[in-house]
């Protein structure tokens, strides 16, 4: 009897927006090495948000890449000079500089995060040109967290799909009035904290439901990224550890 081949599960990565290890969460990590080295032995990804505010030298990115296991992946946020100040247009010099820096992560650069201002309305020509320029310089996944309602319409959805850009699932979901409409097979979740953004911890019930949902996506062959951004009062790391404890066994080479 002929059977269909089993679909390979997707890679599931859980992490935080930053790798600082709080005193409250320190027991989950060994004591040897830098915070990044200790963090990366337990969690499979981290989101570099500091790149949004200031540039980092290529040698800094290279040092970070050398500090983590082979399967670890970084998500790096595009600088605000590109996404906010320039409004995605006329950004070749800025993008070239950023590419020259962040590309030093090598194969450990797993995703670029594009977060757009709440006032930034969708413009098909500008967005299409921008994502094309990003794709020319980077071969990794690109995730976009738009926060203006116009970015959730049919035209924006079609452009994101055509350009292969993953629409971020954000909580709270700013600018999004209806349910999430995916634009690629990948899943990228950013959890900012609710009800108090950046501060509130997520409840055990929320984490349990999130674990069930993400496990389904991974079983369906989707690569899944979950990043906790509720870092202001130290809630992100315990939430990430709680979620990881509920997930199936990780893929080869990922932290157990």
mmCIF file of C-alpha atoms in Angstrom:
data_model
loop_
_atom_site.group_PDB
_atom_site.id
_atom_site.type_symbol
_atom_site.label_atom_id
_atom_site.label_comp_id
_atom_site.label_asym_id
_atom_site.label_seq_id
_atom_site.Cartn_x
_atom_site.Cartn_y
_atom_site.Cartn_z
ATOM 1 C CA UNK A 1 0.000 0.000 0.000
ATOM 2 C CA UNK A 2 1.371 3.416 -0.979
ATOM 3 C CA UNK A 3 1.598 5.901 1.863
ATOM 4 C CA UNK A 4 2.249 9.636 1.805
ATOM 5 C CA UNK A 5 5.552 10.745 3.370
ATOM 6 C CA UNK A 6 5.264 12.276 6.810
ATOM 7 C CA UNK A 7 5.648 16.037 6.923
ATOM 8 C CA UNK A 8 8.783 17.130 8.744
ATOM 9 C CA UNK A 9 7.948 19.218 11.814
ATOM 10 C CA UNK A 10 8.943 22.850 11.830
ATOM 11 C CA UNK A 11 11.612 24.311 14.087
ATOM 12 C CA UNK A 12 10.244 25.949 17.223
ATOM 13 C CA UNK A 13 12.305 28.735 18.779
ATOM 14 C CA UNK A 14 11.449 30.482 22.039
ATOM 15 C CA UNK A 15 13.261 33.479 23.465
ATOM 16 C CA UNK A 16 13.190 37.045 24.719
ATOM 17 C CA UNK A 17 13.927 40.546 23.494
ATOM 18 C CA UNK A 18 17.348 40.609 25.120
ATOM 19 C CA UNK A 19 19.446 38.095 27.033
ATOM 20 C CA UNK A 20 19.813 39.679 30.472
ATOM 21 C CA UNK A 21 19.350 37.070 33.194
ATOM 22 C CA UNK A 22 17.495 38.377 36.216
ATOM 23 C CA UNK A 23 18.202 37.210 39.734
ATOM 24 C CA UNK A 24 14.729 35.667 39.875
ATOM 25 C CA UNK A 25 15.393 33.466 36.827
ATOM 26 C CA UNK A 26 19.077 32.751 37.474
ATOM 27 C CA UNK A 27 18.465 29.260 38.883
ATOM 28 C CA UNK A 28 17.453 28.033 35.415
ATOM 29 C CA UNK A 29 20.894 28.861 33.993
ATOM 30 C CA UNK A 30 24.404 27.711 34.792
ATOM 31 C CA UNK A 31 26.920 30.180 36.120
ATOM 32 C CA UNK A 32 29.712 29.810 33.552
ATOM 33 C CA UNK A 33 30.236 32.408 30.837
ATOM 34 C CA UNK A 34 28.581 35.652 29.797
ATOM 35 C CA UNK A 35 24.856 36.263 30.068
ATOM 36 C CA UNK A 36 24.494 35.502 26.354
ATOM 37 C CA UNK A 37 26.441 32.237 26.623
ATOM 38 C CA UNK A 38 24.362 31.131 29.609
ATOM 39 C CA UNK A 39 21.099 32.210 27.969
ATOM 40 C CA UNK A 40 21.872 30.419 24.689
ATOM 41 C CA UNK A 41 22.433 27.073 26.407
ATOM 42 C CA UNK A 42 18.789 27.104 27.482
ATOM 43 C CA UNK A 43 16.785 29.069 24.886
ATOM 44 C CA UNK A 44 17.006 28.844 21.097
ATOM 45 C CA UNK A 45 16.693 32.456 19.991
ATOM 46 C CA UNK A 46 17.003 36.056 21.091
ATOM 47 C CA UNK A 47 15.738 39.264 19.565
ATOM 48 C CA UNK A 48 18.315 42.064 19.358
ATOM 49 C CA UNK A 49 16.313 45.244 19.930
ATOM 50 C CA UNK A 50 19.257 47.523 20.689
ATOM 51 C CA UNK A 51 20.019 47.645 16.942
ATOM 52 C CA UNK A 52 16.837 49.705 16.571
ATOM 53 C CA UNK A 53 18.321 52.500 18.690
ATOM 54 C CA UNK A 54 22.021 52.431 17.828
ATOM 55 C CA UNK A 55 24.407 50.648 15.454
ATOM 56 C CA UNK A 56 26.657 47.794 16.528
ATOM 57 C CA UNK A 57 30.002 47.117 14.925
ATOM 58 C CA UNK A 58 30.397 44.015 12.758
ATOM 59 C CA UNK A 59 32.948 42.654 15.232
ATOM 60 C CA UNK A 60 30.316 42.870 17.982
ATOM 61 C CA UNK A 61 27.842 40.809 15.968
ATOM 62 C CA UNK A 62 30.632 38.332 15.168
ATOM 63 C CA UNK A 63 31.466 38.002 18.866
ATOM 64 C CA UNK A 64 27.826 37.339 19.683
ATOM 65 C CA UNK A 65 27.631 34.695 16.959
ATOM 66 C CA UNK A 66 30.708 32.964 18.351
ATOM 67 C CA UNK A 67 29.142 32.899 21.840
ATOM 68 C CA UNK A 68 26.155 30.682 21.001
ATOM 69 C CA UNK A 69 25.609 27.055 19.901
ATOM 70 C CA UNK A 70 25.471 26.197 16.172
ATOM 71 C CA UNK A 71 21.664 25.928 16.024
ATOM 72 C CA UNK A 72 20.985 29.172 17.903
ATOM 73 C CA UNK A 73 19.483 31.972 15.816
ATOM 74 C CA UNK A 74 19.319 35.736 16.295
ATOM 75 C CA UNK A 75 16.453 37.972 15.217
ATOM 76 C CA UNK A 76 17.696 41.521 14.626
ATOM 77 C CA UNK A 77 15.493 44.604 14.588
ATOM 78 C CA UNK A 78 16.043 47.083 11.764
ATOM 79 C CA UNK A 79 17.265 50.521 12.876
ATOM 80 C CA UNK A 80 14.711 53.244 13.490
ATOM 81 C CA UNK A 81 16.633 55.457 11.049
ATOM 82 C CA UNK A 82 15.265 53.162 8.318
ATOM 83 C CA UNK A 83 11.787 52.276 9.567
ATOM 84 C CA UNK A 84 10.811 55.494 11.339
ATOM 85 C CA UNK A 85 13.006 58.437 10.344
ATOM 86 C CA UNK A 86 13.330 57.639 6.628
ATOM 87 C CA UNK A 87 9.906 56.030 6.285
ATOM 88 C CA UNK A 88 11.374 53.102 4.255
ATOM 89 C CA UNK A 89 12.352 55.366 1.330
ATOM 90 C CA UNK A 90 15.791 56.460 0.153
ATOM 91 C CA UNK A 91 17.438 54.077 2.548
ATOM 92 C CA UNK A 92 20.208 52.450 0.485
ATOM 93 C CA UNK A 93 23.144 53.947 2.466
ATOM 94 C CA UNK A 94 21.465 53.144 5.782
ATOM 95 C CA UNK A 95 20.558 49.633 4.688
ATOM 96 C CA UNK A 96 24.041 48.991 3.323
ATOM 97 C CA UNK A 97 25.584 50.034 6.623
ATOM 98 C CA UNK A 98 23.213 47.849 8.626
ATOM 99 C CA UNK A 99 23.781 44.876 6.313
ATOM 100 C CA UNK A 100 27.530 45.274 6.669
ATOM 101 C CA UNK A 101 27.145 45.102 10.438
ATOM 102 C CA UNK A 102 24.451 42.476 11.047
ATOM 103 C CA UNK A 103 25.668 40.101 8.333
ATOM 104 C CA UNK A 104 28.632 39.342 10.598
ATOM 105 C CA UNK A 105 26.245 37.007 12.434
ATOM 106 C CA UNK A 106 26.589 34.683 9.440
ATOM 107 C CA UNK A 107 24.232 31.709 9.408
ATOM 108 C CA UNK A 108 23.129 32.581 12.942
ATOM 109 C CA UNK A 109 21.178 35.547 11.586
ATOM 110 C CA UNK A 110 17.786 33.879 11.436
ATOM 111 C CA UNK A 111 15.361 36.758 11.020
ATOM 112 C CA UNK A 112 15.146 40.487 10.419
ATOM 113 C CA UNK A 113 12.389 42.267 12.313
ATOM 114 C CA UNK A 114 10.788 45.297 10.700
ATOM 115 C CA UNK A 115 8.621 47.221 13.178
ATOM 116 C CA UNK A 116 6.752 50.131 11.641
ATOM 117 C CA UNK A 117 5.383 53.244 13.383
ATOM 118 C CA UNK A 118 1.711 53.387 14.283
ATOM 119 C CA UNK A 119 1.289 56.390 11.968
ATOM 120 C CA UNK A 120 2.933 54.680 8.972
ATOM 121 C CA UNK A 121 0.172 53.906 6.450
ATOM 122 C CA UNK A 122 0.609 51.233 3.794
ATOM 123 C CA UNK A 123 1.937 52.454 0.459
ATOM 124 C CA UNK A 124 2.275 49.643 -2.061
ATOM 125 C CA UNK A 125 5.044 51.230 -4.125
ATOM 126 C CA UNK A 126 7.180 52.223 -1.136
ATOM 127 C CA UNK A 127 6.662 48.918 0.676
ATOM 128 C CA UNK A 128 7.356 46.793 -2.383
ATOM 129 C CA UNK A 129 10.539 48.679 -3.190
ATOM 130 C CA UNK A 130 11.689 48.536 0.424
ATOM 131 C CA UNK A 131 11.219 44.795 0.835
ATOM 132 C CA UNK A 132 12.938 44.160 -2.495
ATOM 133 C CA UNK A 133 15.967 46.130 -1.292
ATOM 134 C CA UNK A 134 16.018 44.210 1.985
ATOM 135 C CA UNK A 135 15.838 40.875 0.149
ATOM 136 C CA UNK A 136 18.742 41.894 -2.086
ATOM 137 C CA UNK A 137 20.957 42.232 0.973
ATOM 138 C CA UNK A 138 19.729 39.464 3.270
ATOM 139 C CA UNK A 139 18.863 35.835 2.663
ATOM 140 C CA UNK A 140 17.127 35.217 5.980
ATOM 141 C CA UNK A 141 13.482 35.370 7.001
ATOM 142 C CA UNK A 142 11.961 38.853 7.298
ATOM 143 C CA UNK A 143 9.112 39.532 9.746
ATOM 144 C CA UNK A 144 7.051 42.724 9.709
ATOM 145 C CA UNK A 145 5.155 44.166 12.669
ATOM 146 C CA UNK A 146 2.985 46.888 11.180
ATOM 147 C CA UNK A 147 0.756 48.925 13.491
ATOM 148 C CA UNK A 148 -1.373 51.035 11.141
ATOM 149 C CA UNK A 149 -4.781 49.550 10.156
ATOM 150 C CA UNK A 150 -4.043 49.947 6.431
ATOM 151 C CA UNK A 151 -1.347 47.268 6.694
ATOM 152 C CA UNK A 152 -3.992 44.655 7.453
ATOM 153 C CA UNK A 153 -6.044 45.133 4.276
ATOM 154 C CA UNK A 154 -6.083 42.852 1.241
ATOM 155 C CA UNK A 155 -3.548 44.889 -0.751
ATOM 156 C CA UNK A 156 -0.973 44.798 2.038
ATOM 157 C CA UNK A 157 -1.589 41.111 2.660
ATOM 158 C CA UNK A 158 -1.047 40.311 -1.017
ATOM 159 C CA UNK A 159 2.170 42.347 -1.152
ATOM 160 C CA UNK A 160 3.590 40.673 1.957
ATOM 161 C CA UNK A 161 2.809 37.270 0.477
ATOM 162 C CA UNK A 162 4.336 38.163 -2.871
ATOM 163 C CA UNK A 163 7.505 39.440 -1.185
ATOM 164 C CA UNK A 164 7.708 36.484 1.211
ATOM 165 C CA UNK A 165 7.429 38.656 4.332
ATOM 166 C CA UNK A 166 6.039 37.092 7.509
ATOM 167 C CA UNK A 167 3.341 39.134 9.237
ATOM 168 C CA UNK A 168 4.020 39.276 12.975
ATOM 169 C CA UNK A 169 1.421 38.048 15.443
ATOM 170 C CA UNK A 170 1.616 40.685 18.170
ATOM 171 C CA UNK A 171 0.034 40.958 21.580
ATOM 172 C CA UNK A 172 -1.407 43.501 22.002
ATOM 173 C CA UNK A 173 -2.307 43.549 18.307
ATOM 174 C CA UNK A 174 -2.075 47.250 17.505
ATOM 175 C CA UNK A 175 -3.888 48.375 14.349
ATOM 176 C CA UNK A 176 -5.300 44.930 13.619
ATOM 177 C CA UNK A 177 -9.076 44.870 13.852
ATOM 178 C CA UNK A 178 -9.788 41.303 12.720
ATOM 179 C CA UNK A 179 -8.140 37.911 13.159
ATOM 180 C CA UNK A 180 -4.555 37.279 12.122
ATOM 181 C CA UNK A 181 -4.128 36.592 8.406
ATOM 182 C CA UNK A 182 -0.816 34.807 7.712
ATOM 183 C CA UNK A 183 1.370 35.810 4.790
ATOM 184 C CA UNK A 184 3.961 32.993 4.832
ATOM 185 C CA UNK A 185 4.259 29.514 6.320
ATOM 186 C CA UNK A 186 6.433 30.830 9.146
ATOM 187 C CA UNK A 187 5.049 32.062 12.474
ATOM 188 C CA UNK A 188 6.613 34.970 14.381
ATOM 189 C CA UNK A 189 4.945 35.940 17.666
ATOM 190 C CA UNK A 190 5.891 39.044 19.671
ATOM 191 C CA UNK A 191 4.398 39.219 23.158
ATOM 192 C CA UNK A 192 4.708 42.729 24.577
ATOM 193 C CA UNK A 193 2.773 42.126 27.794
ATOM 194 C CA UNK A 194 -0.893 42.734 28.604
ATOM 195 C CA UNK A 195 -2.686 44.572 30.049
ATOM 196 C CA UNK A 196 0.377 46.713 30.855
ATOM 197 C CA UNK A 197 2.596 46.690 27.787
ATOM 198 C CA UNK A 198 6.244 45.724 28.437
ATOM 199 C CA UNK A 199 5.502 45.024 32.111
ATOM 200 C CA UNK A 200 2.686 42.504 32.558
ATOM 201 C CA UNK A 201 3.443 38.820 32.901
ATOM 202 C CA UNK A 202 1.348 36.283 31.016
ATOM 203 C CA UNK A 203 -0.816 33.932 33.054
ATOM 204 C CA UNK A 204 -0.250 30.153 33.221
ATOM 205 C CA UNK A 205 -3.494 29.648 31.287
ATOM 206 C CA UNK A 206 -2.327 31.973 28.506
ATOM 207 C CA UNK A 207 1.051 30.220 28.311
ATOM 208 C CA UNK A 208 -0.626 26.802 28.207
ATOM 209 C CA UNK A 209 -2.901 27.810 25.331
ATOM 210 C CA UNK A 210 0.028 29.392 23.511
ATOM 211 C CA UNK A 211 1.972 26.138 23.869
ATOM 212 C CA UNK A 212 -0.893 24.153 22.358
ATOM 213 C CA UNK A 213 -1.267 26.574 19.452
ATOM 214 C CA UNK A 214 2.445 26.722 18.652
ATOM 215 C CA UNK A 215 2.824 22.946 18.875
ATOM 216 C CA UNK A 216 0.094 22.583 16.241
ATOM 217 C CA UNK A 217 1.884 25.013 13.926
ATOM 218 C CA UNK A 218 5.182 23.151 14.358
ATOM 219 C CA UNK A 219 3.566 19.764 13.699
ATOM 220 C CA UNK A 220 2.159 21.210 10.479
ATOM 221 C CA UNK A 221 5.700 21.940 9.306
ATOM 222 C CA UNK A 222 5.829 25.643 10.135
ATOM 223 C CA UNK A 223 8.905 27.244 11.658
ATOM 224 C CA UNK A 224 7.775 29.046 14.803
ATOM 225 C CA UNK A 225 9.405 31.943 16.640
ATOM 226 C CA UNK A 226 7.984 33.165 19.961
ATOM 227 C CA UNK A 227 9.616 36.238 21.501
ATOM 228 C CA UNK A 228 8.625 37.708 24.860
ATOM 229 C CA UNK A 229 9.102 41.478 24.891
ATOM 230 C CA UNK A 230 7.633 42.098 28.363
ATOM 231 C CA UNK A 231 11.101 42.803 29.711
ATOM 232 C CA UNK A 232 10.591 46.002 31.736
ATOM 233 C CA UNK A 233 9.927 44.206 35.018
ATOM 234 C CA UNK A 234 11.650 40.910 34.245
ATOM 235 C CA UNK A 235 8.564 38.921 33.219
ATOM 236 C CA UNK A 236 9.875 37.857 29.807
ATOM 237 C CA UNK A 237 12.406 35.251 30.871
ATOM 238 C CA UNK A 238 10.151 33.330 33.297
ATOM 239 C CA UNK A 239 7.370 33.381 30.682
ATOM 240 C CA UNK A 240 9.740 32.023 28.014
ATOM 241 C CA UNK A 241 10.972 29.268 30.325
ATOM 242 C CA UNK A 242 7.408 28.324 31.267
ATOM 243 C CA UNK A 243 6.440 28.095 27.597
ATOM 244 C CA UNK A 244 9.489 26.021 26.695
ATOM 245 C CA UNK A 245 8.734 23.590 29.525
ATOM 246 C CA UNK A 246 5.340 22.866 27.954
ATOM 247 C CA UNK A 247 6.590 22.328 24.413
ATOM 248 C CA UNK A 248 7.475 19.045 22.669
ATOM 249 C CA UNK A 249 11.102 17.985 22.439
ATOM 250 C CA UNK A 250 13.095 20.493 20.366
ATOM 251 C CA UNK A 251 14.588 19.807 16.988
ATOM 252 C CA UNK A 252 18.158 18.572 16.533
ATOM 253 C CA UNK A 253 20.737 20.911 18.002
ATOM 254 C CA UNK A 254 18.249 23.133 19.796
ATOM 255 C CA UNK A 255 18.378 23.652 23.565
ATOM 256 C CA UNK A 256 16.511 20.989 25.510
#
